[in-house]
Tab-separated table of C-alpha atoms in Angstrom:
chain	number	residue	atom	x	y	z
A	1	UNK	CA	-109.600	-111.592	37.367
A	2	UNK	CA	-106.292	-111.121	35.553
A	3	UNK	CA	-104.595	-114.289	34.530
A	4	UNK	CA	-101.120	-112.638	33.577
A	5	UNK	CA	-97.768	-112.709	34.863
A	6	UNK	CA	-95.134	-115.703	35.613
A	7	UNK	CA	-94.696	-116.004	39.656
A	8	UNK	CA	-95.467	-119.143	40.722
A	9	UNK	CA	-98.868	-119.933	41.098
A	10	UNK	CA	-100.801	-120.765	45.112
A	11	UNK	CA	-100.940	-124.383	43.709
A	12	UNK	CA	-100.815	-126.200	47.258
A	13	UNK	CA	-101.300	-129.778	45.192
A	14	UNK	CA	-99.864	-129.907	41.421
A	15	UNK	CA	-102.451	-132.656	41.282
A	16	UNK	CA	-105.129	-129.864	41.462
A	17	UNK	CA	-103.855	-129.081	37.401
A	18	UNK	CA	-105.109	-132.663	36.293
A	19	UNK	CA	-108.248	-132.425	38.590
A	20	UNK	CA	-109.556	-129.497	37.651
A	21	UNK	CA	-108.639	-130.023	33.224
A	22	UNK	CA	-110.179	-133.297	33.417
A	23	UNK	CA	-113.485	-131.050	35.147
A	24	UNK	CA	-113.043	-128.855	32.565
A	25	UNK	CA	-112.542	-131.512	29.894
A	26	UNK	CA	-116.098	-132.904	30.836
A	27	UNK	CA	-117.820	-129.555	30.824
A	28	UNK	CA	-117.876	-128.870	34.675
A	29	UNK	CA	-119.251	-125.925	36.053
A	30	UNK	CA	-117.309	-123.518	38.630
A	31	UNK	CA	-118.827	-125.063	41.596
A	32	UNK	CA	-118.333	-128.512	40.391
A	33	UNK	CA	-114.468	-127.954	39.940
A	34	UNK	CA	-114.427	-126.896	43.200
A	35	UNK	CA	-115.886	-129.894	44.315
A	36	UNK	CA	-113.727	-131.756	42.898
A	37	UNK	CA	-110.561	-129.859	44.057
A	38	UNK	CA	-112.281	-130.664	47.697
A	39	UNK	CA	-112.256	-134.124	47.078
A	40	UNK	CA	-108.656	-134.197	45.629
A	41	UNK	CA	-107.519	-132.498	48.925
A	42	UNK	CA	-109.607	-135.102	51.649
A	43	UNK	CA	-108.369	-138.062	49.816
A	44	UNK	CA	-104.546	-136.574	50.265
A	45	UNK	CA	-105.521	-136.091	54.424
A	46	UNK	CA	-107.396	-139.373	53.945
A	47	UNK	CA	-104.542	-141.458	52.773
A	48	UNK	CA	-101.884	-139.670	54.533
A	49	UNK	CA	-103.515	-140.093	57.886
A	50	UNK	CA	-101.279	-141.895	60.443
A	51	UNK	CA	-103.042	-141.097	63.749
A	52	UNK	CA	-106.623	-141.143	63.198
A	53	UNK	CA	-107.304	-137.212	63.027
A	54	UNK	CA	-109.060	-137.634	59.351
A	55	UNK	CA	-112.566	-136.331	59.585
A	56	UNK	CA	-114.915	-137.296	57.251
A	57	UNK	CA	-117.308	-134.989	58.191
A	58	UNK	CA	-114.712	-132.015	58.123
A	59	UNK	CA	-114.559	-132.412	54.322
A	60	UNK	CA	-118.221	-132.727	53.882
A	61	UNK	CA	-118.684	-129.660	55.415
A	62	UNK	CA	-116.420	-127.988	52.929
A	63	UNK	CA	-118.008	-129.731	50.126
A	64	UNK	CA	-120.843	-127.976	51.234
A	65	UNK	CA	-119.800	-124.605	51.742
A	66	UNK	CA	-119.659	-122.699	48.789
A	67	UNK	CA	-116.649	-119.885	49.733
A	68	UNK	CA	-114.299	-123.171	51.424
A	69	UNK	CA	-111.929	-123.836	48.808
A	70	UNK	CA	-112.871	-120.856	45.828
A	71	UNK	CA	-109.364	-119.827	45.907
A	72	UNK	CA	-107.687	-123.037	45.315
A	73	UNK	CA	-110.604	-122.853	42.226
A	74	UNK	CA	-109.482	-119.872	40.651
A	75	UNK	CA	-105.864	-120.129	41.114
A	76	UNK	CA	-105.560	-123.359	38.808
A	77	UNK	CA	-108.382	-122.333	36.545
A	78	UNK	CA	-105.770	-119.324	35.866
A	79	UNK	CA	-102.902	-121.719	35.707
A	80	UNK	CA	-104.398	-123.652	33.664
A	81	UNK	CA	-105.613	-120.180	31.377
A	82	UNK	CA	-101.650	-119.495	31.816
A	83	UNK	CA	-100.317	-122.471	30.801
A	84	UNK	CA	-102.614	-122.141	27.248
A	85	UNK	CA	-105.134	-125.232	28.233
A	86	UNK	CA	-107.937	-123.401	28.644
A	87	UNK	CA	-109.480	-120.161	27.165
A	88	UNK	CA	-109.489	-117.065	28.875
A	89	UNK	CA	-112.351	-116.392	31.334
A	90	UNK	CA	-113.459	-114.110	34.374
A	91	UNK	CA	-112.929	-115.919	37.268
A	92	UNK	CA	-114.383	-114.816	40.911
A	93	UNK	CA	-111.951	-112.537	43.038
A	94	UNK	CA	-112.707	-114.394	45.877
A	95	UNK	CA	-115.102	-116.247	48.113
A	96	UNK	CA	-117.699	-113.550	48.539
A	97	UNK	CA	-118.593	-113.531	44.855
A	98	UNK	CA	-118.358	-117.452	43.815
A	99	UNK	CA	-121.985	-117.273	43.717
A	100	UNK	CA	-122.084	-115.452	40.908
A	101	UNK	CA	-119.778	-117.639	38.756
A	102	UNK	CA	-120.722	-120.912	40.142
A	103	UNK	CA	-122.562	-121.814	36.794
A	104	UNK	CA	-119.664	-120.978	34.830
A	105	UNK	CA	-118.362	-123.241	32.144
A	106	UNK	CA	-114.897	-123.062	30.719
A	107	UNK	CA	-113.352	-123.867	27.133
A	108	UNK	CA	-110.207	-126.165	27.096
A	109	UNK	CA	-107.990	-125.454	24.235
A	110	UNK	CA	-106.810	-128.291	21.840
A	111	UNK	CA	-103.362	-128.585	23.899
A	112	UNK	CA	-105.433	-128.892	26.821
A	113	UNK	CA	-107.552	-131.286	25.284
A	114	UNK	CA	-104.702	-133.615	24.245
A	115	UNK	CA	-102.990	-133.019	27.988
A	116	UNK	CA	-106.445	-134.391	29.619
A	117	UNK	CA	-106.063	-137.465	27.094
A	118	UNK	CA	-102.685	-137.987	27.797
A	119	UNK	CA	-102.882	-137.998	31.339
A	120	UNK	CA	-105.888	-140.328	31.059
A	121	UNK	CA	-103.893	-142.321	29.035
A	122	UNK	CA	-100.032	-142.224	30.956
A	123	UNK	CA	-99.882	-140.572	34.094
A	124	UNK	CA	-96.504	-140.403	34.118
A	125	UNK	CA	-95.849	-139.075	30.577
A	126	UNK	CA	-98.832	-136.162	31.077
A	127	UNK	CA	-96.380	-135.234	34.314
A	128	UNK	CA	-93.269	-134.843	32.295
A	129	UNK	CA	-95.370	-132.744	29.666
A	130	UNK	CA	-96.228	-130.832	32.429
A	131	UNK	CA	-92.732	-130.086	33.471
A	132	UNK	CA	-91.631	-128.617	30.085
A	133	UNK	CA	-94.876	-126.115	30.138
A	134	UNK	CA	-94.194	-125.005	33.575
A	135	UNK	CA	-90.502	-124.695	32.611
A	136	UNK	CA	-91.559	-122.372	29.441
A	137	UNK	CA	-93.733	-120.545	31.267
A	138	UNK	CA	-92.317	-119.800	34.988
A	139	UNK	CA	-88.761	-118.333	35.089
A	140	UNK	CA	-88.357	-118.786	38.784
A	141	UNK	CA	-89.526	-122.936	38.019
A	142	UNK	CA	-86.247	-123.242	35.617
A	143	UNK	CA	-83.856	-121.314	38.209
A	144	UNK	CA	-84.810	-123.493	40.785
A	145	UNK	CA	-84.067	-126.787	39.214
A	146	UNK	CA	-80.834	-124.816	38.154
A	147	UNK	CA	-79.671	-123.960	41.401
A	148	UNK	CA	-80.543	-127.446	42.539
A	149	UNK	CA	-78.800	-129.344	39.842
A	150	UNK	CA	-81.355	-130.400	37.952
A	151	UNK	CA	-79.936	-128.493	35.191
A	152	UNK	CA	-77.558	-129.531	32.143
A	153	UNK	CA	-76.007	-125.723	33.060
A	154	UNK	CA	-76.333	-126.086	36.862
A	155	UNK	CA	-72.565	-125.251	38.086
A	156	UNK	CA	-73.632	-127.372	41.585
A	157	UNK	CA	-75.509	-130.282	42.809
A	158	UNK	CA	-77.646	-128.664	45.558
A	159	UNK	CA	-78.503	-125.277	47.483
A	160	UNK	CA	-77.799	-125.036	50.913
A	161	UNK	CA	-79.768	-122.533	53.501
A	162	UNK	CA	-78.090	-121.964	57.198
A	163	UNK	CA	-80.592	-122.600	60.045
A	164	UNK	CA	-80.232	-121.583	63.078
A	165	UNK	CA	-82.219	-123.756	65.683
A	166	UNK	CA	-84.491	-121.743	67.049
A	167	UNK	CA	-84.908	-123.000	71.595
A	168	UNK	CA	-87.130	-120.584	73.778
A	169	UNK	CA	-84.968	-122.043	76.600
A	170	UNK	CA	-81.684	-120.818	75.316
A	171	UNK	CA	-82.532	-117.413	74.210
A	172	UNK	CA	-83.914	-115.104	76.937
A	173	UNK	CA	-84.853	-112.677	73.948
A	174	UNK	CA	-85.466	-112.323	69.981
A	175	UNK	CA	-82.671	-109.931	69.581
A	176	UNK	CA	-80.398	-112.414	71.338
A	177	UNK	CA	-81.719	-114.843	68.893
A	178	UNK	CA	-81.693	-112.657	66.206
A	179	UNK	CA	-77.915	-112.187	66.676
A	180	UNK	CA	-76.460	-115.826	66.962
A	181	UNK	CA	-78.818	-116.447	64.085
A	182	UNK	CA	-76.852	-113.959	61.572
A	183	UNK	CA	-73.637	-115.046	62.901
A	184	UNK	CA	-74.147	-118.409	62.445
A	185	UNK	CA	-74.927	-117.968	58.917
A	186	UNK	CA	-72.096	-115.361	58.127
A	187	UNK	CA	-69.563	-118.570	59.377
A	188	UNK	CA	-71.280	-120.716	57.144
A	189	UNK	CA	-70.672	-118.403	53.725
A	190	UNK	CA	-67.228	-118.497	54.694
A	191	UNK	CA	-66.693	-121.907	54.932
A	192	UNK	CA	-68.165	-122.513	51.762
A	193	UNK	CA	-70.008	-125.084	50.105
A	194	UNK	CA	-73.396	-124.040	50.099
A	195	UNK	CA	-74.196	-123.070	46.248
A	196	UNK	CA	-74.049	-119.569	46.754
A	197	UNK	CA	-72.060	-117.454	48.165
A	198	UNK	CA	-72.700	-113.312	49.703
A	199	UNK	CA	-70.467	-110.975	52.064
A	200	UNK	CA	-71.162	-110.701	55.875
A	201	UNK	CA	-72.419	-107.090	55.209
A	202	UNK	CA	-75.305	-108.363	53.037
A	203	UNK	CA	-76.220	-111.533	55.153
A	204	UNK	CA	-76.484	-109.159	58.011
A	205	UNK	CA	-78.527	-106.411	56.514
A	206	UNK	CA	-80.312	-108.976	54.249
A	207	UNK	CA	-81.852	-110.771	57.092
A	208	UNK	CA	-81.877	-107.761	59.908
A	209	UNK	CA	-83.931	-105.860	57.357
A	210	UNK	CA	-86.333	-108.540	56.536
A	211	UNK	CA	-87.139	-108.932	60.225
A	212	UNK	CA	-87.358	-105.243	61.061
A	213	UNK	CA	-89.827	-104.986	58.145
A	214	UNK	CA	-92.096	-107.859	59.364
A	215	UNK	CA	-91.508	-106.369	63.217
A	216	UNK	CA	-93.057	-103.002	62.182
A	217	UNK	CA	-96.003	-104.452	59.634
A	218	UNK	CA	-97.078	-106.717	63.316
A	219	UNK	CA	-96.727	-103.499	65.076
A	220	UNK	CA	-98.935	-101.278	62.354
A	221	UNK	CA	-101.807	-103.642	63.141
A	222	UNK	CA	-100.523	-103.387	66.956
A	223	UNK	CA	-99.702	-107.117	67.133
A	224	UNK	CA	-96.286	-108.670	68.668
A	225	UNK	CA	-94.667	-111.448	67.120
A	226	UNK	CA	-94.583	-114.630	68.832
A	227	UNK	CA	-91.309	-116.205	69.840
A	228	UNK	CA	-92.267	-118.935	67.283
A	229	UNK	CA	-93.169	-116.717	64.338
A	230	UNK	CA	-89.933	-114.572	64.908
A	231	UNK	CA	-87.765	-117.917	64.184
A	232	UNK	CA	-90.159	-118.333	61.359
A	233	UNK	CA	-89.271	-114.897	60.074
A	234	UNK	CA	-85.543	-115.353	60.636
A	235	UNK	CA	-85.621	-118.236	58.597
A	236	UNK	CA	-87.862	-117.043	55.926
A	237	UNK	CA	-85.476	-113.904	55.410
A	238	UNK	CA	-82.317	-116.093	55.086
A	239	UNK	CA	-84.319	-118.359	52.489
A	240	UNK	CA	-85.216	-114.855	50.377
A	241	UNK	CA	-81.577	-113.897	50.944
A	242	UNK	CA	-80.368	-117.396	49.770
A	243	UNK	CA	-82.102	-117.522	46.801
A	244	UNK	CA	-81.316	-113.741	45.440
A	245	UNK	CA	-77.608	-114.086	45.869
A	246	UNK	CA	-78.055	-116.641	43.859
A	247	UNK	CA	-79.821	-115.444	40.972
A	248	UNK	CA	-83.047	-116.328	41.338
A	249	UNK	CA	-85.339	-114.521	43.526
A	250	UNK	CA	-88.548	-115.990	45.422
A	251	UNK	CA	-90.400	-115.105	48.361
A	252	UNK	CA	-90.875	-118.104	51.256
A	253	UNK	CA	-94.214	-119.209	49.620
A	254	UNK	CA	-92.900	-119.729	46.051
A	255	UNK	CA	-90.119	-121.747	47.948
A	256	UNK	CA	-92.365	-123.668	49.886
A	257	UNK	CA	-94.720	-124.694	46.348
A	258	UNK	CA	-91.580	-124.996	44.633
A	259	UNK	CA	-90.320	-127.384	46.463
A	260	UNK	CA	-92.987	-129.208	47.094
A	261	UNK	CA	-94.327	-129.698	43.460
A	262	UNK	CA	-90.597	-130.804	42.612
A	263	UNK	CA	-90.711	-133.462	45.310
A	264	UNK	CA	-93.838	-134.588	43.742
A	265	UNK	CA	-92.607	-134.549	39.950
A	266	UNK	CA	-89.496	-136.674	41.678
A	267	UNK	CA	-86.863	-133.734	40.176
A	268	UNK	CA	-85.931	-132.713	43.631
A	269	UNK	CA	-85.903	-133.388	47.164
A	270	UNK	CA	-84.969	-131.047	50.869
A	271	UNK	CA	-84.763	-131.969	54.244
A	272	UNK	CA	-84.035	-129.836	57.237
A	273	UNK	CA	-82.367	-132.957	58.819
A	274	UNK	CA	-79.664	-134.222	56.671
A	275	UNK	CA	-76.409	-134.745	58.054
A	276	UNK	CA	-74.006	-131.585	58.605
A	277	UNK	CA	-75.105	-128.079	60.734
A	278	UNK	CA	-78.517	-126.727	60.930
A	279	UNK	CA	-79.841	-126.373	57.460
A	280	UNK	CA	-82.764	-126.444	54.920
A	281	UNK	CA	-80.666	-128.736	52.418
A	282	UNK	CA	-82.725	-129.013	48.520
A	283	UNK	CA	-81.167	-131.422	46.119
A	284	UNK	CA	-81.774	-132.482	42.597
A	285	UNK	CA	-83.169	-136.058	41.960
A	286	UNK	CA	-83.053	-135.766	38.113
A	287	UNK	CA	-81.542	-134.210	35.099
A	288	UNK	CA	-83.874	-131.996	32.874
A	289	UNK	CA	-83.246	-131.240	29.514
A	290	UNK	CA	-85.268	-128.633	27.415
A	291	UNK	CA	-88.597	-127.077	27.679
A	292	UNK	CA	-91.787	-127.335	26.397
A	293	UNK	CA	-92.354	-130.538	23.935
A	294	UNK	CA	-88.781	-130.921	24.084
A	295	UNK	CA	-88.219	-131.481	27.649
A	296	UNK	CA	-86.948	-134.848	28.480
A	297	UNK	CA	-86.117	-136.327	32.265
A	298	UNK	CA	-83.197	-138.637	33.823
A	299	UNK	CA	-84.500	-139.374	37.390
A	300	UNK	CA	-82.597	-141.131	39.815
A	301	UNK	CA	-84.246	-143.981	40.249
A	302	UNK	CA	-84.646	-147.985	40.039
A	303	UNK	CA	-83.122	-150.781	41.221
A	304	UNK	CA	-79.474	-150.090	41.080
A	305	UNK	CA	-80.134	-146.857	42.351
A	306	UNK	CA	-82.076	-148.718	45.338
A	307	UNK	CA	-79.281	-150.973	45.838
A	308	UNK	CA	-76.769	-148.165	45.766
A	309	UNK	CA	-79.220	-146.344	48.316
A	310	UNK	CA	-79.090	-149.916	50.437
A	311	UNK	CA	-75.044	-150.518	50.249
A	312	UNK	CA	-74.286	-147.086	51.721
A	313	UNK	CA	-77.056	-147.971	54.940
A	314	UNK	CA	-74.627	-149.339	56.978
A	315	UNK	CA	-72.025	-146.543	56.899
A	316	UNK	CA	-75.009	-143.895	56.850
A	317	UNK	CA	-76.306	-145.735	59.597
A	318	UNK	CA	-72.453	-145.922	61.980
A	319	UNK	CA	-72.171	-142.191	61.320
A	320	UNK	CA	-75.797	-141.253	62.681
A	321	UNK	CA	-75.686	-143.817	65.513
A	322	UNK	CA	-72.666	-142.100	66.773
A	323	UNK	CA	-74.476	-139.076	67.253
A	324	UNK	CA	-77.255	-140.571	69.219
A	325	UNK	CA	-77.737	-141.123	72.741
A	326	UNK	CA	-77.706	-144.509	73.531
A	327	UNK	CA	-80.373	-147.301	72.141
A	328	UNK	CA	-81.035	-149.426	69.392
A	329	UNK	CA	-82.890	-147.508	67.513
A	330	UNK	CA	-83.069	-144.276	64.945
A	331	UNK	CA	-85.753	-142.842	64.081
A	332	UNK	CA	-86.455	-143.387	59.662
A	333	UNK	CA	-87.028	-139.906	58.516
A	334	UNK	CA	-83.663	-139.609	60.296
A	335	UNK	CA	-81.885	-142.154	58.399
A	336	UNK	CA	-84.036	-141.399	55.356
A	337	UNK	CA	-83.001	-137.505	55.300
A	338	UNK	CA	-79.017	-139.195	55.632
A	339	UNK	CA	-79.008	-141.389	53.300
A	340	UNK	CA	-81.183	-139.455	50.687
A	341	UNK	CA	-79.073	-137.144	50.888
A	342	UNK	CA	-75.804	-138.430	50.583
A	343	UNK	CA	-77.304	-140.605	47.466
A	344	UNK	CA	-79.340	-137.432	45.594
A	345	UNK	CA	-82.129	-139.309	45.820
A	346	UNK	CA	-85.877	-139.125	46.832
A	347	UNK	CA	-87.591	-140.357	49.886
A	348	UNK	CA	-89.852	-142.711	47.777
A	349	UNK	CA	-86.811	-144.160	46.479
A	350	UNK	CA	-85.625	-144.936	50.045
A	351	UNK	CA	-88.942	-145.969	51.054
A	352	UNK	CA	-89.021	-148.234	48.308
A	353	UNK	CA	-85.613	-149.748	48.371
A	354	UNK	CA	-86.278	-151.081	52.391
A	355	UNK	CA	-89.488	-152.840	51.010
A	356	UNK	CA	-87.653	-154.498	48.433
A	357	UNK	CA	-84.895	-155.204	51.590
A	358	UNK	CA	-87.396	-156.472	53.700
A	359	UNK	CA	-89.352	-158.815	50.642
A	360	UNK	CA	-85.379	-160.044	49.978
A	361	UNK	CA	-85.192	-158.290	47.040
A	362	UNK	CA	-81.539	-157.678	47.211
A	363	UNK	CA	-79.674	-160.938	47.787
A	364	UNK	CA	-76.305	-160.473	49.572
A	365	UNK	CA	-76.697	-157.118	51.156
A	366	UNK	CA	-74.947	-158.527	54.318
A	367	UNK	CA	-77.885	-156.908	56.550
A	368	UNK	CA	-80.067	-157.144	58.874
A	369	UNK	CA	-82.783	-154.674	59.084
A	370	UNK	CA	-85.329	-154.614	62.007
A	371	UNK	CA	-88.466	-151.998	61.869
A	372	UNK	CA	-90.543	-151.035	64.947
A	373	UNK	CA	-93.910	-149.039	65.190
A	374	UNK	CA	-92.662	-147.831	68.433
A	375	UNK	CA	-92.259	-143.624	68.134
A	376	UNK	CA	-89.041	-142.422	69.923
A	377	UNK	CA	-90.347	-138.847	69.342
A	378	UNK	CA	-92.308	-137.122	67.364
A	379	UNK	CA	-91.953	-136.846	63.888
A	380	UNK	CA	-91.159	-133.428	62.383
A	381	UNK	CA	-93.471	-131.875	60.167
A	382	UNK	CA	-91.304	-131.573	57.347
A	383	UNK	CA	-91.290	-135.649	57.595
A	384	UNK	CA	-93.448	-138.348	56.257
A	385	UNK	CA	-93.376	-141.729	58.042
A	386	UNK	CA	-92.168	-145.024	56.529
A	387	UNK	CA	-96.215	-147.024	55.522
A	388	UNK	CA	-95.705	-150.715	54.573
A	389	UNK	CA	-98.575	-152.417	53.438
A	390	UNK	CA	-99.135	-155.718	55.281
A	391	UNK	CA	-100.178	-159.057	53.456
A	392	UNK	CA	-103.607	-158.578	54.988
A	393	UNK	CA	-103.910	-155.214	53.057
A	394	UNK	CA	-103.084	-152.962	56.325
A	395	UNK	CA	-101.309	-150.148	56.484
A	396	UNK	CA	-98.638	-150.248	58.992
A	397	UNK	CA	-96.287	-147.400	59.863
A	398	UNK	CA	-92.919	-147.510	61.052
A	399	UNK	CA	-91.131	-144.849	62.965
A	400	UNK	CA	-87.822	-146.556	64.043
A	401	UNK	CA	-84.958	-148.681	62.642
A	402	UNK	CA	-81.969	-151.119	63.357
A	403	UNK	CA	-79.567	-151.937	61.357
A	404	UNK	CA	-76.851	-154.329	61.799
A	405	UNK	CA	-74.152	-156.703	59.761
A	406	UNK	CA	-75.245	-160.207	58.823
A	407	UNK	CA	-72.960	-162.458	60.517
A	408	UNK	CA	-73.390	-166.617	60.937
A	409	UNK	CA	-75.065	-166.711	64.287
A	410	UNK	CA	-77.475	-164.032	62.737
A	411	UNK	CA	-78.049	-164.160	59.255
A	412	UNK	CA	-79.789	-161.879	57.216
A	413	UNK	CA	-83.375	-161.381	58.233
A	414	UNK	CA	-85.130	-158.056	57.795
A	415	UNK	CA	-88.135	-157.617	59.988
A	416	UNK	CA	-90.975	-155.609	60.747
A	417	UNK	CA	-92.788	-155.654	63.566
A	418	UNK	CA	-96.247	-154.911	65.575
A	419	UNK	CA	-98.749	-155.125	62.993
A	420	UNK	CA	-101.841	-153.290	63.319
């Protein structure tokens, strides 16, 4: 299998890089990377599961199964090959002929080598190594952190996409949909703001076009997209169109990686709920300078930035209660997305900075900040909840918050509540 070319690799987990070069390191077979990357992936549903739906013997099963998880294998064996850590190899072209490569072994190079020891070695250092080779070798990688901010040349500080909400109750029709959906984005190029900038004529047949194409491929294989998949569509041709008027071209599943392996590196962040009209909104959270061995990061993070992040809660939090309807309460990945937002910061950093709030690690912050486990609604899927650790070791989550002014009947007291 070919190894060439920059687009951005199928890497659902960046993690899957270290996992598989440390495999590789040790002299691991095919079928033992895979294992591994299996492993990697339950202990992610494993430690982000909220509700109880982690099976146990789900992953076993794909443990098991030779074909489950062959193309996770090969795409970061070939990142890796890409990235000059390992020697070139044949690799399987899919599940149906892992068999016959599942005794393969695989060479790292010295630069791999060292990256394996580093990351044994500093976690966080390996990362940042990791960032310059991915910006040296993938083009679209360093245009996204451009467009973001992320930049030292970046002539903005985030990229806006226009969403139009997609509700099966409002619209009788796609086309009806379809409609409202370009106009609403044609009034947001004009008002400006959004880090890029095209005329009505090409929003229009930019997203139209994208649709129709997607309509008639369904059709070919004599399928009819659902109402749901249509908004999907509409939303993945205004992120294509988005990204090529401004210079750097990806299709919806580059975007989708992209953003989630910046989130991960903490150089970036998005949220489809941050204050303003309906939008996918992606933000820087760092500066990057360089490339390769010379790359070197600024995040936004720490405890001033956490205190900064904690000073603006109470206006963040007036502007969003004014919006609601009625009650005590917000939900967090609300206020999160808000406050994130304004700040250029990352969820962790949010996250973090109402621990430290509720441990009274910020003397004087004039607040009083009350967390409930009670769910107002559910939780988008773009959204993580708020997990707290107790001091008996579980893991609580939190779905709403209050917020209100210390005053001398009530002084400052941030709670939590409803352990579990």
């Amino acid at each position: 299998m070919s190894v060439g070319g920059v687009g951005i690799p199928r890497l659902q987990d960046l993690a899957y890089v270290e996992v598989a070069l440390r495999q590789v390191a040790q002299g691991a077979t095919f079928e033992q990377v895979r294992r591994a990357l299996v492993d990697r992936a339950a202990g992610v549903a494993r430690d982000g599961d909220t509700d109880g739906s982690y099976s146990a013997r789900k992953w076993e099963l794909a443990r098991s199964d030779t074909k489950k998880y062959v193309h996770n294998t090969v795409d970061v064996l070939k990142e890796l090959m890409r990235l000059g850590w390992v020697e070139r190899h044949i690799l399987p072209s899919g599940p149906n002929s892992a068999y016959a490569h599942a005794d393969s072994v695989f060479t790292p190079t010295p630069a791999g080598e060292r990256w394996a020891a580093l990351v044994a070695e500093d976690r966080r250092a390996a990362y940042n190594a990791l960032t310059g080779v991915l910006l040296s070798t993938h083009p679209q990688f360093e245009g996204f952190l451009r467009l973001l901010g992320a930049r030292p040349d970046s002539e903005g500080t985030h990229l806006t996409i226009p969403l139009l909400r997609f509700s099966a109750s409002a619209y009788r029709s796609n086309e009806a949909y379809l409609d409202d959906f370009v106009r609403f984005a044609v009034e947001a190029v004009a008002q400006g703001a959004l880090g890029w900038t095209a005329t009505p004529e090409a929003v229009d047949e930019g997203v139209r076009g994208y649709v129709r194409r997607i309509e008639e491929r369904a059709r070919a294989r004599q399928k009819e997209l659902s109402r749901k998949q249509f908004a999907t569509t509409c939303e993945e041709a205004m992120a294509r169109l988005v990204f090529s008027a401004a210079g750097c071209s990806l299709d919806y599943i580059s975007l989708e990686l992209l953003r989630r392996w910046t989130r991960f590196l903490g150089l970036a962040n998005f949220s489809y709920y941050a204050p303003g009209p309906s939008a996918m909104r992606l933000w820087s959270t760092a500066l990057v300078t360089g490339s390769g061995a010379g790359v070197e990061i600024r995040r936004r993070v720490g405890k001033e930035v956490r205190r900064a992040a904690l000073d603006t809660l109470w206006a963040v939090w007036r502007e969003q209660r004014s919006d609601a309807a009625g009650g005590m309460y917000l939900p967090v990945w609300q206020l999160r997305a808000a406050v994130c937002w304004k700040q250029r910061i990352s969820d962790d950093e949010f996250d973090r900075a109402l621990r430290e709030a509720l441990a009274g690690e910020h003397p004087g912050l004039g607040l009083r900040i009350h967390l409930d486990q009670a769910s107002m609604r559910g939780a988008p899927a773009s959204t993580r909840p708020l997990i707290i650790p107790s001091a008996s070791g579980l893991r609580r989550v939190f779905n709403v918050i209050s917020v209100a002014p210390e005053s001398p009947a009530h002084p400052a007291l941030p709670t939590a509540t409803k352990e579990t």
